[in-house]
Amino acid sequence: MDPASGYDPASWIIFNNIFQSLLTFPVGAVEPQPELAESCSFTDKETRVYQCRIKEGAEFSNGEKLDASDVKFSFDRTLAINDPGGPAVMFESLRSVQTPDDRTVVFHLKSPDATFPSKIASGAGSIVSKTDYSPFELKRDEGAVGSGPYTLTSLDEDGATFSTNENYKGDAEVKSGKIELTSFHGDSASLKKALTDGRVDVAYRGLNARDLTELMAREESEELDVIEGNGVEVKHLVFNITDPVTGSMGVRKAIAHLLDREELTAAIHKDTTVPLYSLVPTGIEGHDTAFFDKYGARPSANAAKEALEAAGVTKKVKLTLWSTPTRYGPSTDDELILISEQLNRSGLFETNVKSVEYEQYQRDISAGKYGIYVKGWIPDYPDPENFTKPFFGPENILRNNYENDEVTGHILPAVAASPDRSATQTDFAHLHRIVANEVPLLPLWQSKQHLVVQKNIRGSQHSLDASTIFRLWALYRAT
C-alpha cells in the first residue's frame, strides 16, 4: 500500500486509482499528459531539468491541501527509503527536487533522461501526503491518503474496497461510486467459478490459458464477454553467465536453436500469447526480430549441435530449469516443463524442472544458485528503455551477471538522451543484435491482454492498452 515500496502489478492497480501522479497516460497513449500537474516540460535542450506546475486547489482525500512540498516529499521519501524491492531504482537519474513556490516543482537530473516524464507518470510517481507518511519509514497500517479518483475504505489480505474521492481534481470521470477488488491468490479455478456464478464482474489476470480459452468457447452461451487487447507483458528465459554450464555461450546458443516458441504458445497458452523474438514487444517503438533472424522460428538440432561443438562441448548437457509457480502466471511451471522436453528431444540435453515459491526463488537467484530460470516483466511505462535498461549492468533485475560495456556505456545512455523516441530505433536494433549473439536471455512470448466481464459491465476496454493502467473509475454496470 506504500508507493515507496510497492513495485508490482497488483500494487500499481491500487496506486493508479487512489493516488495521483503529476502526469498520466490517457487511454491508448504512450506519451504522458498532465494529471495532477496543469503543465510539465523540460526547460533545457539536454533533458536534465524538468519542471511541472501543479493544478490550483489540489487536495488529498482527507481535505488537506496538496502542494509542491508534497511532491518533493514523495520523491525524496522514495529515494531515502530505497526499499530493496521498491521503485527507487526508477529514479537513479534524479539528483534533486526544488520547489520555487507552492505550485512549482523542478527536477534536476544527474544525466540526460528523455524518459523521465514517463517514469513520473507511473505508479512510482504517486504523490503522498507529507503529514500522513514518514519521510524515512514505510507506512505499516492499512490506510492510505492520496488524491486520486478513489479513496481506500477497507483492505485485508483478500482484497480492498474503494469509494469515490469527493476531493479529486483530475480528468478521470468516475463511473462507479464503489469498487470491490478481490484477490484469488493464484487460484484460477476459483476465479473462473466466481465468474460463471456471477459473483465477480470483471476478471483481470489470474485465469490460466485453459480456463480462459474455455470461457472464450462458451462466450456466446454464457453471460460473459471476453475482451482482447494488445498486451505488453513479456517472459524471458534467463541464463546465469557465471554458471559452470550456462556460462558457456555455446550452451546458450544451442538452447536458442532448440526453443520452439510456436509450440509453447499453442500448447501451453492456447494462443493467448504470441512468440517473441525481441526484448521490446510489438506495439512499442524499438521492437526488433533479432532472435528470429539469428535462430529462426523452428528448432534445429543440427545447428544446436554445431554451437555446442564450437564451444568444445561434446557430451550431453545436464541442466535443471528453475521455475516459480504463480508469480509470473499460473502456467509458468508447465512452460518450463515443455521447454525441458524440447531440449531433451534433441538428444543433446538432459534436463529437468524444479519449482520453488517466489521468496526462495528470488533469494537463490541473487545467490547465483541457478543456471537457467524464468522471469516475467510488465513495463513501468510504455517505452523501449523500460524493456531493456533494467536487464543490464551489475545490479540488473535479472541478477544474471551479464555485462556489456557497449550496451551500458554507449547504447542505453544514447537512447536515454533522445527526446525523439522514434529516432532510437537504430540504437535498439544494435542492442538486439548484441543480445541475440551473446544470449544472456531468450525472449519467449508476449501477452495478449484479456478481460472477462459480465455482459452488463461497460468501460473495461479502457484498461487494455500499453500503459497497463487498470482504470477502475471507467467501469460501470449498464442498467
CSV table of C-alpha atoms in Angstrom, one decimal:
chain,number,residue,atom,x,y,z
A,1,MET,CA,0.0,0.0,0.0
A,2,ASP,CA,3.0,2.3,0.1
A,3,PRO,CA,4.3,3.8,-3.2
A,4,ALA,CA,7.8,3.8,-1.8
A,5,SER,CA,7.7,0.0,-1.6
A,6,GLY,CA,5.0,-1.4,-4.0
A,7,TYR,CA,6.6,-2.2,-7.3
A,8,ASP,CA,4.4,-4.9,-8.9
A,9,PRO,CA,1.2,-5.0,-11.0
A,10,ALA,CA,-1.2,-5.6,-8.1
A,11,SER,CA,0.2,-2.7,-6.1
A,12,TRP,CA,0.1,-0.4,-9.0
A,13,ILE,CA,-3.6,-1.2,-9.7
A,14,ILE,CA,-4.3,0.3,-6.3
A,15,PHE,CA,-1.8,3.2,-6.7
A,16,ASN,CA,-3.2,4.3,-10.1
A,17,ASN,CA,-6.7,4.6,-8.6
A,18,ILE,CA,-6.1,6.1,-5.1
A,19,PHE,CA,-3.0,8.3,-5.8
A,20,GLN,CA,-2.3,10.9,-8.4
A,21,SER,CA,0.9,11.4,-10.4
A,22,LEU,CA,2.0,14.6,-12.0
A,23,LEU,CA,1.4,13.0,-15.3
A,24,THR,CA,-0.6,10.0,-16.6
A,25,PHE,CA,-1.2,8.1,-19.8
A,26,PRO,CA,-4.6,8.7,-21.4
A,27,VAL,CA,-6.3,5.7,-22.9
A,28,GLY,CA,-4.4,4.4,-25.8
A,29,ALA,CA,-1.5,6.9,-25.4
A,30,VAL,CA,2.2,6.2,-25.0
A,31,GLU,CA,3.1,9.8,-24.3
A,32,PRO,CA,2.2,11.1,-20.8
A,33,GLN,CA,-0.1,14.0,-20.3
A,34,PRO,CA,-0.8,16.2,-17.2
A,35,GLU,CA,-2.9,14.9,-14.4
A,36,LEU,CA,-2.1,16.4,-11.0
A,37,ALA,CA,0.0,19.0,-13.0
A,38,GLU,CA,-1.5,21.5,-15.3
A,39,SER,CA,1.7,21.6,-17.3
A,40,CYS,CA,5.2,19.9,-17.4
A,41,SER,CA,8.2,20.3,-19.7
A,42,PHE,CA,11.9,20.1,-20.0
A,43,THR,CA,13.4,23.6,-19.6
A,44,ASP,CA,16.8,22.7,-21.3
A,45,LYS,CA,17.9,21.0,-24.5
A,46,GLU,CA,19.9,18.4,-22.7
A,47,THR,CA,16.8,16.9,-20.9
A,48,ARG,CA,18.4,17.4,-17.5
A,49,VAL,CA,15.9,19.9,-15.9
A,50,TYR,CA,12.1,19.1,-15.8
A,51,GLN,CA,9.6,21.5,-14.4
A,52,CYS,CA,5.9,21.0,-13.5
A,53,ARG,CA,3.2,23.4,-12.5
A,54,ILE,CA,0.6,21.8,-10.1
A,55,LYS,CA,-3.2,22.5,-10.6
A,56,GLU,CA,-4.6,25.1,-8.4
A,57,GLY,CA,-6.8,23.9,-5.5
A,58,ALA,CA,-5.3,20.3,-5.4
A,59,GLU,CA,-6.3,18.4,-2.3
A,60,PHE,CA,-5.8,15.0,-0.7
A,61,SER,CA,-8.8,12.8,0.1
A,62,ASN,CA,-8.8,13.9,3.7
A,63,GLY,CA,-9.2,17.6,2.7
A,64,GLU,CA,-5.5,18.5,3.2
A,65,LYS,CA,-4.0,20.9,0.7
A,66,LEU,CA,-1.7,19.3,-1.8
A,67,ASP,CA,1.2,21.5,-2.9
A,68,ALA,CA,4.7,21.3,-4.3
A,69,SER,CA,6.2,20.4,-1.0
A,70,ASP,CA,4.2,17.1,-1.0
A,71,VAL,CA,5.6,16.3,-4.5
A,72,LYS,CA,9.1,16.9,-3.3
A,73,PHE,CA,8.5,15.0,-0.2
A,74,SER,CA,7.1,12.0,-2.1
A,75,PHE,CA,10.2,11.7,-4.4
A,76,ASP,CA,12.7,12.4,-1.7
A,77,ARG,CA,11.0,9.8,0.5
A,78,THR,CA,11.1,7.1,-2.1
A,79,LEU,CA,14.8,7.7,-2.6
A,80,ALA,CA,15.6,7.9,1.1
A,81,ILE,CA,13.7,4.7,2.0
A,82,ASN,CA,15.3,3.0,-1.0
A,83,ASP,CA,13.3,-0.2,-0.5
A,84,PRO,CA,15.2,-3.1,-2.0
A,85,GLY,CA,12.1,-4.3,-3.9
A,86,GLY,CA,10.7,-0.9,-4.5
A,87,PRO,CA,10.6,1.7,-7.3
A,88,ALA,CA,13.6,3.9,-6.2
A,89,VAL,CA,15.6,2.2,-8.9
A,90,MET,CA,13.5,4.0,-11.5
A,91,PHE,CA,14.8,7.4,-10.3
A,92,GLU,CA,18.5,6.7,-10.4
A,93,SER,CA,18.9,9.8,-12.7
A,94,LEU,CA,17.2,12.1,-10.2
A,95,ARG,CA,19.7,14.4,-8.4
A,96,SER,CA,17.4,16.8,-6.5
A,97,VAL,CA,13.9,18.3,-6.4
A,98,GLN,CA,13.3,22.0,-5.8
A,99,THR,CA,10.1,23.9,-5.1
A,100,PRO,CA,10.4,27.7,-6.0
A,101,ASP,CA,6.8,28.2,-4.9
A,102,ASP,CA,3.8,26.2,-3.7
A,103,ARG,CA,2.8,25.1,-7.2
A,104,THR,CA,6.1,24.7,-9.0
A,105,VAL,CA,8.3,21.6,-8.9
A,106,VAL,CA,11.7,21.4,-10.6
A,107,PHE,CA,13.5,18.1,-11.1
A,108,HIS,CA,17.3,18.2,-11.6
A,109,LEU,CA,18.7,15.1,-13.2
A,110,LYS,CA,22.2,13.7,-13.0
A,111,SER,CA,22.3,12.8,-16.7
A,112,PRO,CA,20.0,13.3,-19.7
A,113,ASP,CA,16.8,11.3,-19.4
A,114,ALA,CA,14.1,11.9,-22.0
A,115,THR,CA,12.0,9.1,-20.4
A,116,PHE,CA,11.7,10.9,-17.1
A,117,PRO,CA,8.2,12.1,-17.8
A,118,SER,CA,7.1,8.6,-18.4
A,119,LYS,CA,8.7,7.5,-15.1
A,120,ILE,CA,6.9,10.0,-13.0
A,121,ALA,CA,3.6,9.2,-14.8
A,122,SER,CA,3.9,5.6,-13.5
A,123,GLY,CA,2.8,4.2,-10.1
A,124,ALA,CA,6.3,5.1,-8.9
A,125,GLY,CA,5.4,8.7,-9.2
A,126,SER,CA,2.4,8.5,-6.8
A,127,ILE,CA,2.1,11.6,-4.6
A,128,VAL,CA,1.6,11.1,-0.8
A,129,SER,CA,0.8,13.5,2.0
A,130,LYS,CA,3.8,14.8,4.0
A,131,THR,CA,1.7,14.8,7.1
A,132,ASP,CA,0.5,11.2,6.9
A,133,TYR,CA,3.7,9.4,5.8
A,134,SER,CA,7.0,9.2,7.5
A,135,PRO,CA,10.0,10.6,5.4
A,136,PHE,CA,12.2,7.6,6.3
A,137,GLU,CA,9.9,4.6,7.1
A,138,LEU,CA,7.2,2.7,5.2
A,139,LYS,CA,3.6,3.1,6.2
A,140,ARG,CA,2.7,0.0,8.2
A,141,ASP,CA,-1.0,0.4,8.7
A,142,GLU,CA,-3.7,-0.4,6.2
A,143,GLY,CA,-4.7,3.2,5.5
A,144,ALA,CA,-3.7,5.3,2.5
A,145,VAL,CA,-4.1,9.0,1.8
A,146,GLY,CA,-4.0,10.1,-1.8
A,147,SER,CA,-5.6,12.5,-4.2
A,148,GLY,CA,-6.8,10.0,-6.9
A,149,PRO,CA,-10.3,9.3,-8.1
A,150,TYR,CA,-10.9,6.8,-5.3
A,151,THR,CA,-10.2,6.5,-1.6
A,152,LEU,CA,-9.4,3.2,0.1
A,153,THR,CA,-12.2,2.3,2.5
A,154,SER,CA,-11.0,-1.2,3.5
A,155,LEU,CA,-8.1,-3.6,3.0
A,156,ASP,CA,-7.2,-7.1,4.0
A,157,GLU,CA,-5.2,-10.0,2.5
A,158,ASP,CA,-8.1,-11.0,0.3
A,159,GLY,CA,-8.9,-7.6,-1.3
A,160,ALA,CA,-9.8,-4.0,-1.0
A,161,THR,CA,-12.8,-1.7,-1.2
A,162,PHE,CA,-12.8,1.8,-2.9
A,163,SER,CA,-15.2,4.7,-2.8
A,164,THR,CA,-15.3,7.9,-4.7
A,165,ASN,CA,-12.9,10.7,-3.6
A,166,GLU,CA,-15.1,13.8,-3.4
A,167,ASN,CA,-11.9,16.0,-3.3
A,168,TYR,CA,-10.5,14.6,-6.5
A,169,LYS,CA,-9.5,17.3,-9.1
A,170,GLY,CA,-8.4,15.5,-12.2
A,171,ASP,CA,-9.5,14.4,-15.6
A,172,ALA,CA,-10.8,10.9,-14.8
A,173,GLU,CA,-14.6,10.5,-15.0
A,174,VAL,CA,-15.6,8.2,-12.1
A,175,LYS,CA,-18.4,6.0,-13.3
A,176,SER,CA,-19.0,3.8,-10.2
A,177,GLY,CA,-19.2,5.1,-6.6
A,178,LYS,CA,-17.9,1.8,-5.1
A,179,ILE,CA,-15.4,-0.8,-6.3
A,180,GLU,CA,-14.6,-4.1,-4.6
A,181,LEU,CA,-11.2,-5.7,-5.6
A,182,THR,CA,-10.8,-9.4,-4.7
A,183,SER,CA,-7.6,-11.5,-4.9
A,184,PHE,CA,-7.9,-15.2,-5.6
A,185,HIS,CA,-4.2,-15.8,-4.7
A,186,GLY,CA,-3.4,-17.6,-8.0
A,187,ASP,CA,-6.4,-20.0,-7.8
A,188,SER,CA,-7.6,-19.9,-11.4
A,189,ALA,CA,-10.3,-22.4,-10.9
A,190,SER,CA,-11.9,-20.4,-8.1
A,191,LEU,CA,-11.8,-17.2,-10.1
A,192,LYS,CA,-13.4,-19.0,-13.1
A,193,LYS,CA,-16.2,-20.3,-10.9
A,194,ALA,CA,-16.8,-16.9,-9.3
A,195,LEU,CA,-17.2,-15.5,-12.8
A,196,THR,CA,-19.6,-18.1,-14.1
A,197,ASP,CA,-21.6,-17.9,-10.8
A,198,GLY,CA,-21.9,-14.1,-11.3
A,199,ARG,CA,-20.0,-13.3,-8.0
A,200,VAL,CA,-17.3,-11.4,-10.0
A,201,ASP,CA,-18.0,-8.8,-12.6
A,202,VAL,CA,-14.5,-8.3,-14.1
A,203,ALA,CA,-11.5,-10.7,-14.1
A,204,TYR,CA,-8.1,-9.2,-14.8
A,205,ARG,CA,-5.1,-11.6,-14.9
A,206,GLY,CA,-5.2,-14.8,-12.8
A,207,LEU,CA,-7.0,-17.0,-15.3
A,208,ASN,CA,-4.8,-19.7,-16.8
A,209,ALA,CA,-4.9,-20.3,-20.5
A,210,ARG,CA,-7.0,-23.4,-20.3
A,211,ASP,CA,-9.8,-21.7,-18.3
A,212,LEU,CA,-9.5,-18.6,-20.5
A,213,THR,CA,-9.9,-20.4,-23.8
A,214,GLU,CA,-12.8,-22.4,-22.3
A,215,LEU,CA,-14.6,-19.2,-21.4
A,216,MET,CA,-13.9,-17.9,-24.9
A,217,ALA,CA,-15.5,-21.0,-26.4
A,218,ARG,CA,-18.6,-20.6,-24.1
A,219,GLU,CA,-18.8,-16.9,-24.5
A,220,GLU,CA,-22.0,-16.9,-26.7
A,221,SER,CA,-23.9,-19.2,-24.3
A,222,GLU,CA,-22.7,-17.5,-21.1
A,223,GLU,CA,-23.5,-14.1,-19.6
A,224,LEU,CA,-19.8,-13.2,-20.1
A,225,ASP,CA,-17.7,-11.3,-22.6
A,226,VAL,CA,-14.0,-12.0,-23.3
A,227,ILE,CA,-12.3,-8.8,-24.4
A,228,GLU,CA,-8.9,-9.0,-26.0
A,229,GLY,CA,-6.3,-6.2,-26.4
A,230,ASN,CA,-2.7,-5.9,-27.3
A,231,GLY,CA,-0.5,-6.9,-24.3
A,232,VAL,CA,3.0,-5.8,-23.4
A,233,GLU,CA,3.7,-8.3,-20.7
A,234,VAL,CA,6.7,-10.5,-21.7
A,235,LYS,CA,8.5,-13.5,-20.4
A,236,HIS,CA,12.2,-14.5,-20.8
A,237,LEU,CA,14.3,-17.5,-20.1
A,238,VAL,CA,17.4,-16.1,-18.3
A,239,PHE,CA,20.9,-17.5,-18.1
A,240,ASN,CA,23.4,-17.0,-15.3
A,241,ILE,CA,26.5,-16.0,-17.2
A,242,THR,CA,28.8,-17.2,-14.3
A,243,ASP,CA,27.3,-20.7,-14.0
A,244,PRO,CA,29.6,-23.6,-14.9
A,245,VAL,CA,27.2,-24.8,-17.6
A,246,THR,CA,25.2,-21.8,-18.8
A,247,GLY,CA,28.3,-19.7,-18.7
A,248,SER,CA,29.2,-21.3,-22.0
A,249,MET,CA,27.9,-19.2,-24.9
A,250,GLY,CA,27.7,-22.4,-26.9
A,251,VAL,CA,25.3,-23.9,-24.5
A,252,ARG,CA,23.1,-20.8,-24.5
A,253,LYS,CA,23.1,-20.7,-28.4
A,254,ALA,CA,22.2,-24.4,-28.5
A,255,ILE,CA,19.2,-23.7,-26.3
A,256,ALA,CA,18.3,-20.8,-28.6
A,257,HIS,CA,18.4,-23.1,-31.6
A,258,LEU,CA,16.1,-25.7,-29.9
A,259,LEU,CA,13.5,-23.4,-28.4
A,260,ASP,CA,10.1,-23.8,-30.2
A,261,ARG,CA,8.1,-20.7,-29.2
A,262,GLU,CA,5.2,-21.6,-31.5
A,263,GLU,CA,4.7,-24.9,-29.7
A,264,LEU,CA,5.0,-23.1,-26.4
A,265,THR,CA,2.3,-20.5,-27.2
A,266,ALA,CA,0.0,-23.0,-28.8
A,267,ALA,CA,0.3,-26.0,-26.4
A,268,ILE,CA,0.6,-24.1,-23.0
A,269,HIS,CA,-1.1,-20.8,-23.7
A,270,LYS,CA,-3.7,-21.9,-26.3
A,271,ASP,CA,-2.6,-18.9,-28.4
A,272,THR,CA,-3.4,-16.4,-25.7
A,273,THR,CA,0.2,-15.3,-26.1
A,274,VAL,CA,2.4,-14.8,-29.2
A,275,PRO,CA,6.0,-15.8,-29.8
A,276,LEU,CA,8.5,-13.1,-29.0
A,277,TYR,CA,11.9,-12.6,-30.8
A,278,SER,CA,12.8,-9.3,-29.2
A,279,LEU,CA,13.3,-7.7,-25.8
A,280,VAL,CA,10.9,-5.0,-26.9
A,281,PRO,CA,7.4,-6.3,-27.7
A,282,THR,CA,5.4,-5.4,-30.8
A,283,GLY,CA,3.4,-2.2,-30.3
A,284,ILE,CA,6.4,-0.4,-28.7
A,285,GLU,CA,8.9,1.7,-30.5
A,286,GLY,CA,12.2,-0.3,-30.8
A,287,HIS,CA,10.7,-3.7,-31.5
A,288,ASP,CA,13.0,-5.9,-33.4
A,289,THR,CA,13.2,-9.5,-34.7
A,290,ALA,CA,16.9,-10.2,-33.9
A,291,PHE,CA,16.3,-13.6,-32.4
A,292,PHE,CA,14.2,-14.8,-35.3
A,293,ASP,CA,16.8,-13.6,-37.7
A,294,LYS,CA,19.6,-15.4,-36.0
A,295,TYR,CA,17.9,-18.6,-34.8
A,296,GLY,CA,14.7,-18.9,-36.8
A,297,ALA,CA,11.3,-20.0,-35.7
A,298,ARG,CA,11.7,-23.7,-35.9
A,299,PRO,CA,14.1,-25.8,-33.8
A,300,SER,CA,17.3,-27.1,-35.3
A,301,ALA,CA,19.2,-29.9,-33.6
A,302,ASN,CA,21.9,-29.7,-36.2
A,303,ALA,CA,22.5,-26.0,-35.5
A,304,ALA,CA,22.4,-26.7,-31.8
A,305,LYS,CA,25.0,-29.5,-32.1
A,306,GLU,CA,27.3,-27.2,-34.1
A,307,ALA,CA,27.0,-24.5,-31.4
A,308,LEU,CA,28.0,-27.0,-28.7
A,309,GLU,CA,30.9,-28.5,-30.7
A,310,ALA,CA,32.2,-25.0,-31.5
A,311,ALA,CA,32.3,-24.4,-27.7
A,312,GLY,CA,34.1,-27.7,-27.1
A,313,VAL,CA,31.0,-29.3,-25.6
A,314,THR,CA,30.9,-33.0,-26.7
A,315,LYS,CA,28.8,-34.7,-24.0
A,316,LYS,CA,25.1,-34.4,-23.3
A,317,VAL,CA,24.4,-31.2,-21.3
A,318,LYS,CA,22.8,-31.7,-17.9
A,319,LEU,CA,20.7,-28.8,-16.6
A,320,THR,CA,18.0,-28.0,-14.1
A,321,LEU,CA,15.5,-25.4,-15.3
A,322,TRP,CA,14.1,-23.4,-12.4
A,323,SER,CA,10.6,-22.1,-12.1
A,324,THR,CA,8.3,-20.4,-9.6
A,325,PRO,CA,4.6,-21.4,-9.7
A,326,THR,CA,2.4,-18.3,-9.5
A,327,ARG,CA,4.4,-15.0,-9.6
A,328,TYR,CA,4.7,-15.0,-13.5
A,329,GLY,CA,1.4,-16.6,-14.2
A,330,PRO,CA,-0.3,-19.9,-13.4
A,331,SER,CA,1.2,-21.7,-16.4
A,332,THR,CA,4.8,-21.0,-15.6
A,333,ASP,CA,5.7,-24.5,-14.4
A,334,ASP,CA,4.0,-26.0,-17.5
A,335,GLU,CA,6.1,-23.7,-19.7
A,336,LEU,CA,9.3,-24.8,-18.2
A,337,ILE,CA,8.3,-28.5,-18.4
A,338,LEU,CA,7.7,-28.1,-22.1
A,339,ILE,CA,10.9,-26.3,-22.8
A,340,SER,CA,12.7,-29.1,-20.9
A,341,GLU,CA,11.1,-31.6,-23.2
A,342,GLN,CA,12.1,-29.6,-26.3
A,343,LEU,CA,15.7,-29.6,-25.2
A,344,ASN,CA,15.7,-33.3,-24.3
A,345,ARG,CA,14.1,-34.3,-27.7
A,346,SER,CA,17.3,-33.2,-29.4
A,347,GLY,CA,19.4,-35.8,-27.7
A,348,LEU,CA,21.9,-33.1,-26.8
A,349,PHE,CA,20.5,-32.2,-23.4
A,350,GLU,CA,19.3,-34.0,-20.2
A,351,THR,CA,17.2,-31.5,-18.3
A,352,ASN,CA,14.6,-31.5,-15.5
A,353,VAL,CA,12.5,-28.8,-13.9
A,354,LYS,CA,12.2,-27.7,-10.3
A,355,SER,CA,9.8,-25.1,-8.9
A,356,VAL,CA,10.1,-23.2,-5.7
A,357,GLU,CA,8.0,-20.4,-4.1
A,358,TYR,CA,8.8,-16.9,-5.1
A,359,GLU,CA,10.6,-15.7,-2.0
A,360,GLN,CA,13.1,-18.6,-2.0
A,361,TYR,CA,13.3,-18.3,-5.8
A,362,GLN,CA,14.5,-14.7,-5.5
A,363,ARG,CA,17.0,-15.5,-2.8
A,364,ASP,CA,18.5,-18.3,-4.8
A,365,ILE,CA,18.8,-16.3,-8.0
A,366,SER,CA,20.5,-13.5,-6.1
A,367,ALA,CA,22.9,-16.1,-4.6
A,368,GLY,CA,23.7,-17.4,-8.1
A,369,LYS,CA,22.4,-20.9,-7.4
A,370,TYR,CA,20.5,-21.3,-10.7
A,371,GLY,CA,22.0,-21.6,-14.2
A,372,ILE,CA,18.7,-21.1,-16.1
A,373,TYR,CA,15.4,-19.7,-14.8
A,374,VAL,CA,12.4,-17.8,-15.9
A,375,LYS,CA,11.5,-14.1,-15.4
A,376,GLY,CA,8.3,-12.2,-16.4
A,377,TRP,CA,8.2,-8.4,-17.0
A,378,ILE,CA,5.4,-6.0,-17.1
A,379,PRO,CA,6.5,-2.5,-18.0
A,380,ASP,CA,6.5,0.5,-15.7
A,381,TYR,CA,5.9,2.8,-18.7
A,382,PRO,CA,5.4,2.1,-22.5
A,383,ASP,CA,8.9,3.0,-23.8
A,384,PRO,CA,11.6,0.6,-25.2
A,385,GLU,CA,14.0,1.7,-22.5
A,386,ASN,CA,11.9,0.1,-19.8
A,387,PHE,CA,12.1,-3.3,-21.6
A,388,THR,CA,15.9,-3.0,-21.8
A,389,LYS,CA,17.7,-0.9,-19.3
A,390,PRO,CA,16.5,-2.9,-16.2
A,391,PHE,CA,18.1,-6.0,-17.7
A,392,PHE,CA,21.7,-4.7,-18.0
A,393,GLY,CA,24.5,-3.6,-15.7
A,394,PRO,CA,25.9,-5.0,-12.5
A,395,GLU,CA,22.7,-4.5,-10.5
A,396,ASN,CA,20.2,-5.6,-13.2
A,397,ILE,CA,16.9,-7.1,-12.1
A,398,LEU,CA,17.7,-10.4,-13.8
A,399,ARG,CA,20.7,-11.0,-11.5
A,400,ASN,CA,22.3,-13.0,-14.3
A,401,ASN,CA,25.8,-11.4,-14.0
A,402,TYR,CA,25.7,-10.3,-17.6
A,403,GLU,CA,27.7,-7.1,-18.5
A,404,ASN,CA,28.3,-5.5,-21.9
A,405,ASP,CA,30.1,-2.2,-22.0
A,406,GLU,CA,28.7,-1.3,-25.4
A,407,VAL,CA,25.2,-1.7,-24.1
A,408,THR,CA,25.6,0.1,-20.7
A,409,GLY,CA,28.2,2.6,-21.7
A,410,HIS,CA,27.0,3.7,-25.1
A,411,ILE,CA,23.7,2.5,-26.3
A,412,LEU,CA,21.5,3.0,-23.2
A,413,PRO,CA,22.9,6.5,-22.4
A,414,ALA,CA,22.3,7.5,-26.1
A,415,VAL,CA,18.7,6.4,-26.2
A,416,ALA,CA,18.0,7.9,-22.7
A,417,ALA,CA,19.1,11.3,-24.0
A,418,SER,CA,17.0,11.3,-27.2
A,419,PRO,CA,13.7,13.3,-26.9
A,420,ASP,CA,12.6,11.8,-30.2
A,421,ARG,CA,11.8,8.2,-29.3
A,422,SER,CA,11.4,7.2,-32.9
A,423,ALA,CA,15.0,8.2,-33.6
A,424,THR,CA,16.2,5.5,-31.2
A,425,GLN,CA,15.2,2.6,-33.5
A,426,THR,CA,18.8,2.1,-34.9
A,427,ASP,CA,20.3,2.0,-31.4
A,428,PHE,CA,17.8,-0.5,-30.1
A,429,ALA,CA,18.4,-2.6,-33.2
A,430,HIS,CA,22.1,-2.6,-32.4
A,431,LEU,CA,21.3,-3.6,-28.8
A,432,HIS,CA,19.2,-6.5,-30.0
A,433,ARG,CA,21.9,-7.8,-32.3
A,434,ILE,CA,24.4,-7.9,-29.4
A,435,VAL,CA,21.9,-9.7,-27.1
A,436,ALA,CA,20.9,-12.2,-29.8
A,437,ASN,CA,24.6,-13.0,-30.4
A,438,GLU,CA,25.6,-13.3,-26.7
A,439,VAL,CA,22.3,-14.8,-25.4
A,440,PRO,CA,22.2,-13.7,-21.8
A,441,LEU,CA,18.4,-14.3,-22.0
A,442,LEU,CA,15.9,-15.7,-24.5
A,443,PRO,CA,12.6,-13.9,-25.1
A,444,LEU,CA,9.7,-16.4,-25.0
A,445,TRP,CA,6.4,-14.7,-25.5
A,446,GLN,CA,4.4,-11.5,-25.5
A,447,SER,CA,1.0,-11.5,-23.9
A,448,LYS,CA,-2.4,-10.7,-25.3
A,449,GLN,CA,-4.4,-8.8,-22.7
A,450,HIS,CA,-7.7,-10.3,-21.7
A,451,LEU,CA,-10.6,-9.2,-19.6
A,452,VAL,CA,-13.5,-11.4,-18.8
A,453,VAL,CA,-16.6,-9.4,-17.8
A,454,GLN,CA,-20.2,-9.9,-17.2
A,455,LYS,CA,-22.2,-8.8,-20.2
A,456,ASN,CA,-23.8,-5.8,-18.4
A,457,ILE,CA,-20.4,-4.3,-17.4
A,458,ARG,CA,-19.1,-1.4,-19.5
A,459,GLY,CA,-15.8,0.5,-19.7
A,460,SER,CA,-13.4,-2.4,-19.4
A,461,GLN,CA,-12.0,-1.7,-22.8
A,462,HIS,CA,-10.3,1.4,-21.4
A,463,SER,CA,-7.8,-0.8,-19.5
A,464,LEU,CA,-6.4,-2.7,-22.4
A,465,ASP,CA,-3.6,-0.6,-23.7
A,466,ALA,CA,0.2,-0.4,-23.5
A,467,SER,CA,0.2,1.8,-20.4
A,468,THR,CA,-1.0,-1.2,-18.3
A,469,ILE,CA,-3.1,1.2,-16.2
A,470,PHE,CA,-6.2,-0.5,-14.9
A,471,ARG,CA,-8.8,2.3,-14.8
A,472,LEU,CA,-11.3,1.1,-12.2
A,473,TRP,CA,-13.0,4.5,-12.5
A,474,ALA,CA,-14.1,3.7,-16.1
A,475,LEU,CA,-16.1,0.6,-15.0
A,476,TYR,CA,-19.9,0.7,-14.6
A,477,ARG,CA,-22.9,-1.5,-14.7
A,478,ALA,CA,-25.4,-0.9,-17.5
A,479,THR,CA,-29.0,-0.6,-16.4
